XYZ file of C-alpha atoms in Angstrom:
742
model
C 8.624 -32.682 13.452
C 5.694 -31.906 15.725
C 4.863 -30.048 18.890
C 5.101 -33.372 20.727
C 8.696 -33.816 19.602
C 9.547 -30.288 20.713
C 7.999 -31.119 24.079
C 10.178 -34.234 24.325
C 13.338 -32.242 23.590
C 12.310 -29.620 26.120
C 11.613 -32.196 28.830
C 15.001 -33.809 28.205
C 16.697 -30.442 28.605
C 14.614 -29.685 31.711
C 15.708 -32.949 33.319
C 19.337 -32.132 32.587
C 18.952 -28.659 34.113
C 17.267 -30.015 37.221
C 19.944 -32.662 37.607
C 22.724 -30.104 37.199
C 21.119 -27.816 39.773
C 20.697 -30.744 42.172
C 24.453 -31.363 42.182
C 25.428 -27.895 43.416
C 25.454 -26.928 47.102
C 22.975 -24.086 46.674
C 20.444 -22.841 49.212
C 16.858 -24.030 49.126
C 15.415 -20.519 49.039
C 16.238 -17.254 47.303
C 17.700 -18.830 44.139
C 16.045 -20.194 40.985
C 17.131 -21.434 37.587
C 14.760 -20.158 34.877
C 14.416 -20.718 31.131
C 13.771 -17.725 28.856
C 13.076 -17.117 25.154
C 12.208 -20.107 23.002
C 13.341 -22.539 25.679
C 11.089 -20.721 28.127
C 8.176 -21.382 25.776
C 9.114 -25.047 25.618
C 9.910 -24.910 21.899
C 13.429 -26.214 21.524
C 14.482 -26.879 17.944
C 16.981 -29.707 17.323
C 20.024 -27.400 17.447
C 18.736 -24.595 19.661
C 20.710 -23.199 22.586
C 19.434 -23.485 26.144
C 18.714 -19.896 27.222
C 18.858 -20.000 31.031
C 19.386 -17.507 33.841
C 20.352 -18.207 37.443
C 18.407 -15.633 39.453
C 18.988 -14.946 43.142
C 17.671 -12.485 45.680
C 19.937 -9.529 46.310
C 21.019 -10.738 49.751
C 21.989 -14.252 48.649
C 25.659 -14.911 47.864
C 26.129 -17.602 45.202
C 29.612 -16.705 43.958
C 31.224 -19.773 45.487
C 29.274 -22.317 43.489
C 27.345 -20.664 40.618
C 29.973 -21.471 37.990
C 29.724 -25.200 38.707
C 26.136 -25.302 37.411
C 26.993 -25.202 33.738
C 29.614 -27.974 33.436
C 27.177 -30.913 33.602
C 25.098 -29.341 30.870
C 28.109 -28.823 28.619
C 29.257 -32.373 29.325
C 25.812 -33.630 28.279
C 26.268 -31.939 24.885
C 23.973 -28.957 25.354
C 24.844 -25.531 23.999
C 24.057 -23.186 26.855
C 23.510 -19.434 26.669
C 23.627 -18.619 30.383
C 23.697 -15.673 32.761
C 23.719 -15.043 36.520
C 21.661 -12.085 37.771
C 20.224 -10.729 40.974
C 16.486 -10.178 41.146
C 16.923 -6.387 40.965
C 19.361 -6.729 38.051
C 16.763 -8.685 36.123
C 14.145 -5.997 36.693
C 16.579 -3.203 35.805
C 17.712 -4.961 32.609
C 14.113 -5.394 31.499
C 13.364 -1.740 32.187
C 16.435 -0.575 30.264
C 16.142 -2.831 27.200
C 12.884 -3.708 25.471
C 14.483 -6.783 23.922
C 15.300 -8.154 27.380
C 11.762 -7.436 28.537
C 10.307 -9.327 25.583
C 12.501 -12.349 26.292
C 11.630 -12.438 29.971
C 7.904 -12.502 29.326
C 8.335 -16.190 28.465
C 10.422 -17.177 31.499
C 9.681 -20.580 33.018
C 10.793 -22.241 36.243
C 13.358 -25.039 35.966
C 14.842 -25.624 39.399
C 15.447 -24.016 42.787
C 13.034 -21.810 44.680
C 9.755 -21.578 42.696
C 8.725 -18.517 44.699
C 11.618 -16.551 43.166
C 10.396 -17.493 39.689
C 6.800 -16.644 40.535
C 7.769 -13.248 41.982
C 9.974 -12.497 39.005
C 7.337 -13.498 36.478
C 4.613 -11.533 38.260
C 6.826 -8.444 38.610
C 7.939 -8.632 34.974
C 4.405 -8.977 33.634
C 3.027 -6.206 35.836
C 5.881 -3.905 34.827
C 5.344 -4.686 31.154
C 1.671 -3.790 31.389
C 2.270 -0.724 33.518
C 4.908 0.769 31.213
C 3.448 -0.464 27.905
C 2.251 2.945 26.720
C 5.733 4.391 27.192
C 7.684 1.395 25.887
C 5.772 0.224 22.850
C 7.191 2.998 20.697
C 10.700 1.613 21.283
C 9.520 -1.930 20.620
C 7.869 -0.851 17.367
C 11.060 0.885 16.283
C 13.012 -2.342 16.926
C 10.487 -4.308 14.877
C 10.624 -1.843 11.986
C 14.423 -1.861 11.892
C 14.447 -5.643 11.831
C 11.914 -5.715 9.016
C 13.906 -3.212 6.975
C 17.083 -5.221 7.459
C 15.743 -8.736 6.863
C 12.697 -8.224 4.647
C 9.464 -10.226 4.550
C 9.221 -13.957 5.027
C 6.482 -14.138 2.412
C 8.359 -12.376 -0.355
C 12.165 -12.245 -0.034
C 14.232 -14.654 -2.114
C 15.983 -16.245 0.899
C 13.503 -15.999 3.782
C 14.472 -15.986 7.449
C 11.988 -17.990 9.509
C 12.817 -16.147 12.701
C 13.796 -12.542 12.004
C 11.860 -11.709 8.825
C 8.591 -9.806 8.902
C 5.969 -12.476 9.478
C 8.478 -14.787 11.154
C 8.684 -16.358 14.579
C 10.081 -13.225 16.196
C 6.984 -11.294 15.112
C 4.750 -14.035 16.487
C 6.457 -13.613 19.866
C 6.026 -9.841 19.749
C 2.324 -10.284 18.974
C 1.952 -12.422 22.097
C 3.711 -9.697 24.066
C 1.343 -7.060 22.665
C -1.637 -9.125 23.750
C -0.085 -9.286 27.239
C -0.339 -5.482 27.490
C -4.157 -5.779 27.411
C -4.250 -2.860 24.942
C -5.086 -4.942 21.868
C -6.045 -8.453 20.915
C -5.233 -10.738 17.992
C -6.933 -13.841 16.569
C -5.274 -16.305 18.957
C -6.198 -19.513 17.151
C -4.991 -18.227 13.792
C -1.783 -16.806 15.276
C -0.955 -20.035 17.075
C -1.655 -22.207 14.041
C 0.669 -20.132 11.839
C 3.362 -19.994 14.510
C 3.349 -23.735 15.060
C 3.510 -24.333 11.299
C 6.692 -22.223 11.074
C 8.156 -24.000 14.095
C 7.638 -27.334 12.301
C 9.475 -25.961 9.254
C 12.346 -24.654 11.397
C 12.734 -28.030 13.119
C 13.053 -29.793 9.772
C 15.444 -27.125 8.501
C 17.724 -27.789 11.492
C 17.686 -31.503 10.711
C 18.423 -30.913 7.016
C 21.292 -28.481 7.586
C 22.652 -30.140 10.737
C 22.898 -26.833 12.592
C 20.880 -24.011 14.108
C 19.644 -22.291 10.960
C 16.707 -19.990 10.230
C 17.398 -18.932 6.617
C 16.007 -21.181 3.908
C 18.525 -21.380 1.067
C 17.199 -22.288 -2.405
C 18.657 -25.787 -2.203
C 16.729 -26.523 0.999
C 13.221 -26.245 -0.438
C 13.119 -29.705 -2.025
C 14.314 -31.642 1.064
C 11.946 -29.553 3.178
C 9.058 -30.602 0.945
C 10.045 -34.249 1.379
C 10.395 -33.931 5.153
C 7.034 -32.200 5.509
C 5.232 -34.573 3.145
C 4.513 -31.956 0.478
C 4.508 -32.535 -3.308
C 7.396 -30.301 -4.324
C 9.516 -27.249 -3.583
C 6.868 -24.855 -4.879
C 4.252 -26.328 -2.541
C 6.408 -25.914 0.552
C 7.357 -22.396 -0.522
C 3.704 -21.444 -0.751
C 3.120 -23.065 2.643
C 5.932 -21.156 4.338
C 5.316 -17.880 2.572
C 1.552 -18.090 3.076
C 1.952 -18.488 6.831
C 4.514 -15.699 6.862
C 2.242 -13.390 4.892
C -0.592 -13.978 7.336
C 1.636 -13.334 10.360
C 3.066 -10.185 8.762
C -0.446 -8.960 8.082
C -1.466 -9.623 11.686
C 1.660 -7.854 12.894
C 1.099 -4.732 10.799
C -2.579 -4.642 11.656
C -1.929 -5.054 15.377
C 0.716 -2.325 15.441
C -1.635 0.054 13.635
C -4.235 -0.722 16.285
C -1.720 -0.151 19.067
C -0.871 3.231 17.556
C -4.567 4.094 17.288
C -5.259 3.080 20.904
C -2.343 5.134 22.197
C -3.325 8.139 20.091
C -6.944 7.913 21.210
C -5.988 7.718 24.868
C -3.603 10.636 24.480
C -6.362 12.786 22.977
C -9.303 11.856 25.154
C -7.955 9.781 28.014
C -10.373 6.963 27.219
C -10.765 3.905 25.046
C -14.214 4.464 23.566
C -13.966 4.340 19.755
C -15.209 7.286 17.738
C -16.819 6.931 14.307
C -15.817 9.652 11.860
C -18.029 9.667 8.728
C -16.053 9.138 5.537
C -18.336 8.474 2.564
C -21.814 6.904 2.517
C -21.583 3.486 4.118
C -18.077 3.966 5.532
C -16.461 5.613 8.536
C -13.089 5.824 10.275
C -12.714 4.227 13.697
C -9.382 4.112 15.537
C -7.404 4.414 12.319
C -9.436 1.820 10.410
C -11.966 2.189 7.600
C -15.075 0.330 8.744
C -18.709 -0.078 7.798
C -20.827 2.615 9.434
C -24.010 0.527 9.642
C -26.031 3.039 7.632
C -25.636 1.371 4.232
C -25.931 -2.388 3.945
C -23.150 -3.954 1.815
C -25.848 -5.763 -0.160
C -26.999 -2.367 -1.463
C -23.720 -1.310 -3.088
C -21.531 -3.468 -5.321
C -18.783 -0.808 -5.249
C -18.554 -0.498 -1.468
C -15.512 -2.755 -1.085
C -13.557 -0.977 -3.818
C -14.550 2.379 -2.362
C -13.446 1.315 1.117
C -10.131 0.018 -0.217
C -9.406 3.207 -2.177
C -10.338 5.484 0.721
C -8.222 3.488 3.187
C -5.191 3.322 0.900
C -5.273 7.003 -0.041
C -5.404 7.962 3.637
C -2.847 5.304 4.651
C -5.380 3.762 7.020
C -6.170 0.141 7.825
C -8.974 -1.469 5.866
C -10.738 -3.323 8.664
C -10.473 -7.060 7.928
C -13.795 -7.683 9.652
C -15.572 -5.076 7.533
C -13.738 -6.207 4.394
C -14.722 -9.836 4.967
C -18.342 -8.802 5.386
C -18.252 -6.766 2.175
C -16.654 -9.672 0.306
C -19.486 -11.919 1.483
C -22.419 -9.514 1.081
C -21.688 -6.973 -1.663
C -23.390 -7.854 -4.963
C -20.924 -9.009 -7.608
C -19.704 -6.415 -10.055
C -21.212 -6.693 -13.529
C -19.334 -8.575 -16.213
C -18.139 -5.222 -17.594
C -17.263 -2.859 -14.759
C -18.846 0.594 -14.678
C -16.561 3.599 -14.974
C -16.715 4.380 -11.255
C -15.488 0.900 -10.342
C -12.548 1.235 -12.725
C -11.748 4.664 -11.317
C -11.787 3.307 -7.753
C -9.400 0.518 -8.720
C -6.998 2.995 -10.321
C -7.186 5.237 -7.256
C -6.330 2.223 -5.104
C -3.381 1.224 -7.284
C -2.019 4.785 -7.370
C -2.460 5.453 -3.654
C 1.227 5.014 -2.835
C 2.449 3.598 0.460
C -1.058 2.949 1.752
C -1.639 0.359 -0.984
C 0.472 -2.359 0.636
C -1.529 -2.860 3.820
C -4.882 -2.557 2.079
C -3.839 -5.021 -0.623
C -2.828 -7.491 2.091
C -6.282 -7.204 3.634
C -7.902 -7.790 0.239
C -5.791 -10.902 -0.177
C -6.382 -12.220 3.329
C -10.153 -11.795 2.953
C -10.087 -13.471 -0.478
C -11.458 -10.330 -2.123
C -9.047 -10.841 -5.010
C -10.941 -13.980 -5.999
C -13.724 -11.780 -7.359
C -11.893 -8.527 -8.123
C -9.014 -10.103 -10.045
C -9.283 -13.906 -10.301
C -6.066 -13.976 -12.366
C -4.153 -12.937 -9.235
C -4.177 -16.551 -8.090
C -1.748 -17.337 -10.928
C 1.033 -15.360 -9.242
C 0.073 -15.509 -5.568
C 3.303 -16.187 -3.591
C 4.996 -17.349 -6.822
C 8.810 -17.248 -6.491
C 10.807 -15.429 -9.143
C 13.176 -17.468 -11.248
C 15.538 -14.503 -11.655
C 18.025 -13.767 -8.880
C 17.756 -10.025 -9.494
C 14.279 -9.976 -7.971
C 14.086 -9.404 -4.221
C 10.393 -10.351 -3.947
C 7.954 -13.007 -5.034
C 6.015 -12.198 -8.213
C 2.859 -10.984 -6.460
C 4.721 -8.667 -4.099
C 6.879 -7.428 -6.990
C 3.707 -6.429 -8.831
C 2.444 -4.460 -5.821
C 5.859 -2.819 -5.462
C 5.719 -1.902 -9.158
C 2.396 -0.165 -8.529
C 3.979 1.715 -5.611
C 6.829 2.884 -7.832
C 4.494 3.725 -10.735
C 2.310 5.836 -8.446
C 5.256 8.240 -8.067
C 5.465 8.663 -11.849
C 1.865 9.459 -12.770
C 2.638 13.158 -13.243
C 4.884 12.200 -16.158
C 2.245 10.478 -18.269
C -0.961 11.500 -20.004
C -2.844 8.342 -18.993
C -2.037 7.398 -15.400
C -4.957 4.962 -15.394
C -3.356 2.899 -18.158
C 0.040 3.047 -16.441
C -1.360 1.737 -13.144
C -3.336 -1.108 -14.715
C -0.315 -2.098 -16.801
C 1.808 -2.094 -13.635
C -0.735 -4.411 -12.021
C -0.797 -6.818 -14.953
C 2.742 -6.633 -16.347
C 3.887 -9.922 -14.759
C 0.548 -11.718 -14.590
C 1.776 -14.078 -17.314
C 4.488 -15.519 -15.039
C 1.886 -17.869 -13.640
C 1.675 -19.653 -16.987
C 4.131 -21.685 -19.041
C 6.147 -19.882 -21.710
C 7.128 -16.282 -22.338
C 5.386 -14.315 -19.587
C 5.130 -11.208 -21.764
C 3.168 -13.065 -24.421
C 1.001 -14.861 -21.856
C 0.440 -11.588 -20.001
C -0.605 -9.810 -23.186
C -3.225 -12.475 -23.822
C -4.553 -12.323 -20.260
C -4.621 -8.533 -20.253
C -7.210 -8.343 -23.020
C -9.751 -10.193 -20.899
C -8.919 -8.261 -17.731
C -8.949 -4.790 -19.302
C -12.198 -5.568 -21.099
C -13.728 -6.672 -17.798
C -12.531 -3.447 -16.186
C -14.518 -1.501 -18.789
C -11.728 -0.017 -20.910
C -12.568 0.673 -24.543
C -10.841 -1.224 -27.340
C -8.196 1.452 -27.869
C -7.203 1.415 -24.203
C -7.265 -2.378 -24.092
C -4.816 -2.403 -26.982
C -2.526 0.095 -25.229
C -2.469 -2.008 -22.044
C -1.811 -5.187 -24.010
C 1.051 -3.540 -25.901
C 2.586 -2.242 -22.673
C 2.563 -5.712 -21.156
C 3.862 -7.406 -24.285
C 6.806 -5.009 -24.523
C 7.437 -4.034 -20.907
C 11.008 -5.365 -21.156
C 11.691 -3.866 -24.585
C 13.268 -0.524 -23.670
C 15.563 -1.887 -20.961
C 16.759 -4.782 -23.104
C 17.226 -2.685 -26.248
C 18.951 0.208 -24.478
C 21.564 -2.099 -22.961
C 22.122 -4.511 -25.867
C 21.543 -2.566 -29.102
C 22.965 0.543 -30.755
C 20.448 3.329 -30.003
C 21.685 5.347 -33.004
C 21.115 2.552 -35.510
C 18.022 3.387 -37.624
C 17.126 -0.304 -37.722
C 17.016 -0.390 -33.907
C 14.865 2.707 -33.728
C 12.461 1.535 -36.416
C 12.128 -1.857 -34.708
C 11.237 -0.306 -31.348
C 8.918 2.242 -32.991
C 7.037 -0.499 -34.823
C 6.509 -2.398 -31.571
C 5.366 0.502 -29.392
C 3.267 2.042 -32.173
C 2.605 5.498 -30.680
C 4.048 8.255 -28.543
C 1.434 7.543 -25.883
C 2.553 3.926 -25.510
C 6.194 5.000 -25.560
C 5.800 7.514 -22.744
C 3.874 4.988 -20.641
C 6.480 2.349 -21.378
C 9.300 4.573 -20.096
C 7.552 4.979 -16.740
C 6.584 1.307 -16.551
C 10.188 0.318 -17.264
C 11.446 2.501 -14.436
C 8.800 1.258 -11.978
C 9.423 -2.385 -12.877
C 13.178 -2.042 -12.422
C 12.950 -0.202 -9.087
C 10.501 -2.802 -7.784
C 12.868 -5.615 -8.741
C 15.859 -4.075 -6.988
C 17.109 -0.533 -6.373
C 20.310 -1.510 -8.185
C 18.326 -2.453 -11.292
C 17.613 1.223 -12.059
C 20.842 3.163 -11.982
C 21.438 6.653 -13.335
C 23.294 5.053 -16.231
C 20.414 2.735 -17.128
C 17.925 5.565 -16.785
C 19.973 7.691 -19.176
C 20.114 4.856 -21.713
C 16.358 4.196 -21.593
C 15.354 7.858 -21.716
C 17.798 8.525 -24.552
C 16.481 5.589 -26.547
C 12.895 6.727 -25.982
C 13.698 10.239 -27.212
C 15.158 8.850 -30.432
C 12.192 6.516 -30.945
C 9.757 9.353 -30.296
C 11.415 11.343 -33.072
C 10.822 8.408 -35.416
C 7.165 8.198 -34.404
C 6.859 11.999 -34.835
C 3.111 12.323 -34.372
C 1.652 15.775 -33.839
C -0.856 16.516 -31.075
C -4.503 17.055 -31.813
C -6.417 19.928 -30.312
C -8.819 18.355 -27.786
C -11.283 21.215 -28.250
C -12.096 19.980 -31.748
C -13.636 16.817 -30.309
C -16.386 19.015 -28.874
C -17.120 21.043 -31.988
C -20.270 19.056 -32.788
C -21.657 18.888 -29.245
C -25.248 20.214 -29.050
C -25.621 23.399 -27.024
C -28.431 23.743 -24.480
C -31.298 26.123 -25.136
C -31.227 29.455 -23.344
C -34.035 29.674 -20.793
C -36.474 32.579 -20.886
C -35.357 33.764 -17.432
C -31.719 33.812 -18.473
C -32.433 35.487 -21.813
C -34.570 38.150 -20.142
C -31.994 38.846 -17.453
C -34.227 37.549 -14.629
C -31.562 34.983 -13.708
C -27.750 35.076 -13.678
C -27.352 31.428 -14.556
C -29.222 28.293 -15.500
C -28.382 24.843 -14.171
C -29.667 21.611 -15.681
C -29.044 18.386 -13.762
C -29.423 14.941 -15.318
C -28.896 12.128 -12.817
C -27.645 8.740 -13.981
C -26.478 5.513 -12.404
C -23.117 6.736 -11.121
C -23.679 10.459 -10.607
C -25.116 13.418 -12.470
C -24.341 15.594 -15.472
C -24.615 19.301 -14.731
C -25.023 21.693 -17.661
C -24.420 25.366 -16.897
C -25.091 28.452 -19.001
C -24.501 32.091 -18.046
C -23.317 35.339 -19.542
C -19.705 34.772 -20.537
C -17.185 36.662 -18.436
C -13.808 36.350 -16.774
C -14.114 34.107 -13.720
C -17.350 32.362 -14.744
C -15.837 28.867 -14.670
C -14.118 29.620 -11.371
C -17.498 30.498 -9.841
C -19.203 27.374 -11.207
C -16.362 25.150 -9.952
C -16.679 26.801 -6.525
C -20.413 26.040 -6.439
C -19.802 22.360 -7.170
C -16.977 22.170 -4.655
C -19.139 23.740 -1.949
C -21.773 21.099 -2.706
C -19.064 18.428 -2.337
C -19.795 17.230 -5.860
C -16.708 15.378 -7.085
C -15.972 16.420 -10.672
C -14.842 13.530 -12.844
C -14.742 15.451 -16.088
C -15.799 18.766 -17.586
C -15.905 20.623 -20.878
C -16.470 24.341 -21.412
C -16.807 26.576 -24.458
C -18.251 29.898 -25.561
C -21.429 30.317 -27.596
C -21.624 33.924 -28.567
C -22.380 35.951 -25.450
C -22.980 32.829 -23.390
C -20.531 30.591 -21.578
C -21.517 26.921 -21.614
C -20.038 24.155 -19.488
C -20.906 20.506 -18.875
C -19.708 18.809 -15.690
C -19.698 15.071 -14.958
C -19.981 14.592 -11.198
C -20.113 11.683 -8.792
C -23.153 13.114 -6.974
C -26.650 11.964 -7.908
C -28.619 14.328 -5.617
C -27.752 17.808 -6.900
C -30.634 20.279 -6.813
C -30.631 22.925 -9.606
C -32.350 25.476 -7.373
C -29.760 25.085 -4.626
C -26.967 25.322 -7.191
C -28.401 28.608 -8.480
C -28.618 29.979 -4.925
C -25.029 28.978 -4.250
C -23.955 30.569 -7.524
C -25.565 33.878 -6.607
C -23.685 33.878 -3.282
C -20.391 33.022 -4.973
C -20.808 35.563 -7.768
C -21.680 38.321 -5.290
C -18.685 37.524 -3.094
C -20.796 36.405 -0.119
C -19.623 32.780 -0.033
C -16.621 31.702 2.025
C -14.256 30.213 -0.557
C -11.089 30.216 1.528
C -11.272 26.525 2.323
C -11.424 25.664 -1.389
C -8.018 27.094 -2.169
C -4.711 25.292 -1.859
C -4.484 21.808 -0.428
C -1.877 19.139 0.062
C -0.710 16.742 -2.606
C 1.533 13.717 -2.247
C 3.234 14.549 -5.562
C 4.229 17.950 -6.874
C 1.726 19.253 -9.432
C 2.925 19.892 -12.970
C 1.838 22.978 -14.909
C 3.029 23.298 -18.495
C 2.368 25.602 -21.421
C 1.834 23.710 -24.683
C 2.596 26.281 -27.418
C 2.322 23.685 -30.164
C -1.222 22.627 -29.231
C -3.174 25.599 -30.616
C -2.716 28.632 -32.853
C -5.767 30.469 -31.508
C -5.170 30.174 -27.766
C -2.507 29.350 -25.216
C -2.885 25.812 -23.919
C -2.124 25.335 -20.227
C -1.933 21.722 -19.046
C -2.304 20.993 -15.334
C -1.720 17.639 -13.681
C -2.317 17.352 -9.961
C -3.854 15.071 -7.388
C -7.628 15.148 -7.601
C -9.093 16.891 -4.561
C -12.023 19.143 -3.652
C -11.488 22.695 -4.831
C -8.709 21.863 -7.303
C -10.537 23.329 -10.299
C -11.486 26.425 -8.360
C -7.855 26.926 -7.335
C -6.698 26.869 -10.957
C -9.578 28.802 -12.486
C -9.570 31.556 -9.866
C -5.821 32.010 -10.337
C -6.385 32.460 -14.083
C -9.289 34.853 -13.466
C -7.159 36.999 -11.166
C -4.778 37.494 -14.122
C -7.738 38.808 -16.170
C -7.508 35.953 -18.663
C -10.448 34.191 -20.252
C -10.863 30.441 -20.620
C -11.981 29.894 -24.200
C -12.442 26.183 -23.580
C -11.567 23.750 -20.843
C -11.090 19.978 -20.927
C -11.100 18.381 -17.493
C -10.580 14.691 -16.820
C -10.003 12.678 -13.660
C -7.926 9.566 -14.320
C -7.800 7.595 -11.116
C -6.205 9.828 -8.481
C -4.903 12.389 -10.964
C -6.672 15.320 -12.559
C -5.484 16.046 -16.094
C -6.914 19.453 -16.977
C -6.304 21.421 -20.167
C -7.281 25.085 -20.413
C -7.303 27.185 -23.607
C -6.464 30.695 -22.391
C -6.884 34.004 -24.203
C -6.553 37.661 -23.416
C -9.869 39.433 -22.965
C -11.124 40.382 -26.420
C -7.991 39.009 -28.063
C -6.241 35.761 -28.906
C -3.392 33.720 -27.485
C -1.236 34.991 -24.642
C 2.196 36.400 -25.215
C 5.135 34.282 -24.084
C 5.537 36.472 -21.011
C 1.871 36.219 -20.067
C 1.844 32.474 -20.671
C 4.839 32.069 -18.366
C 3.084 34.268 -15.789
C -0.056 32.107 -15.956
C 1.945 28.918 -15.432
C 3.862 30.452 -12.529
C 0.754 31.758 -10.760
C -1.188 28.494 -11.175
C 1.798 26.468 -10.003
C 2.092 28.649 -6.916
C -1.620 28.395 -6.165
C -1.522 24.591 -6.347
C 1.590 24.300 -4.234
C 0.335 26.683 -1.555
C -0.549 25.408 1.933
C -4.160 24.724 2.879
C -6.042 27.730 4.201
């Protein structure tokens, strides 16, 4: 079916309406028959209703003959959805109901007085534009409710061409948004996608013999034949691809509407404001954009950085800026640097903001270079009925679910990458777990993981179904079962990651796939397997026993300086080595200095060397000046620096603070996991210092968006804390992290 055939059907219906109107004894002025909705747009599908309204001026009485209008149409075999309204009733209905207003934006004259139609159309359009700022909130709420109820055309198992997100209803709403003059959309792209879906709907009507918008599984093959496509998979990709693009345009346009309305509410104008974000990037009207100060050709990580920043802030990644970065940023090296890997993990663990940003990356073809293997599962339907999404969307949903679980695992970076890759093998023939394991080795190596981490990721993907299948089909108390699972997972680290991956995978498939009962079975099985593995923890401080200590400067040794800073810049930041007289609160002061300099700490180690406290900090800042750091330190140590803004802070997930009594005999080990943010270390270390506790050694790591920090605490001049003091330390640190920003 084509647009020409829709035009023929529409003209046939128009002729019937004109003929029916010509038979009634109506007046020549003050009355008009108009088409609305899809018929108003001239897009009748084979089994569509005729949506028509007989409109008359308030002073015109048509009661004697109005009912006679519809009989000729019914006799001709048309299904007619009709109404009779006065001009003022039409205006009032549109003002009261946003759905009516949307439908009337497409009204078209059929018969009667054309001046009535022209006045009505002009009044409706002017009213829509005039009241847009007040009404668009209601329209957006209607759209969101529909999306929640029906799902996405691109990803649900049984898509609805009209009502689903990315369907024909959304295309109509986009046209209505453009009519407000507040925003614009790519008209050519929108119209091409809309017409493609109309062609599919026409063929679906012919196949089913009725007005139908939902594509049942059995309809894909005849649709492929009718549309001249190779097979059911090809037509699915065609339909879902157009739906994905329309859904992306819809979400992007609504975000822009929200930004325009918010901007006007704040400043009463429409001039965009650039808010600096990080070098090369800024925020404009709710979108992360290029700031024009750093050329994309100068930074191979700019696209990943923009994506991570946008997702973490739940902002739009500007498609225009993203497309430019895709085209101009230098390719990443064959083996990614650590910062690139960290940015990817931050993106994957960003939570709700990931979805829109990932769509932009897909629409701009960024995935072709970032993760070429993604093409294997792009818009790939699931064979299992339990899945509510296509494979690619299921993977993104798994990342969303896994991002809520990163506090439970020691290696959130490995969890997030495994979530991304766990179903990548479904694009190949055979067992997808085996195929995915093979693919994961190449991907994780490219991402820059070491061999140990590559092996963990591969094992997670190979056995990502193991716990769920075993817990529901095998006896969890049978030693053979436990030994079999233990031999496959290999370590407590893999087991703990596998528990979280299992939960995320199930929740992404369907909320019903992860019940309290299934959770209890999986967690119980994992506890039994962990007992079989029974590996004891190693003290992380021992890994630093052979690290060389820096030489004490003459100024520091002679007391002419409080501290010495050594800065060694490298390709992705700088290593800062600090030495000062050891005391309670030393690390808190150093962390404050770095936070005030906006130096993002990726990792740190600290230890005592006699009377000196030594710490080494890996930062993401290349331009740190040792002299300025010393000046800042003097201000902090003397209490002259304003540190209030470094304390507290918001976190999407609750921080976890745990005492690990089994981890050391010489100190009390406090483990902190929280969202990485400026001032986090200072918040923890100052809380410990206020309790008059010393930090014998510290082990700080940033794994994607999560800081995993381990502190070995002692009493001043003594050893490990008592149980009461350890509990006090955990309580105080937990309270400091959970406190509101100051």
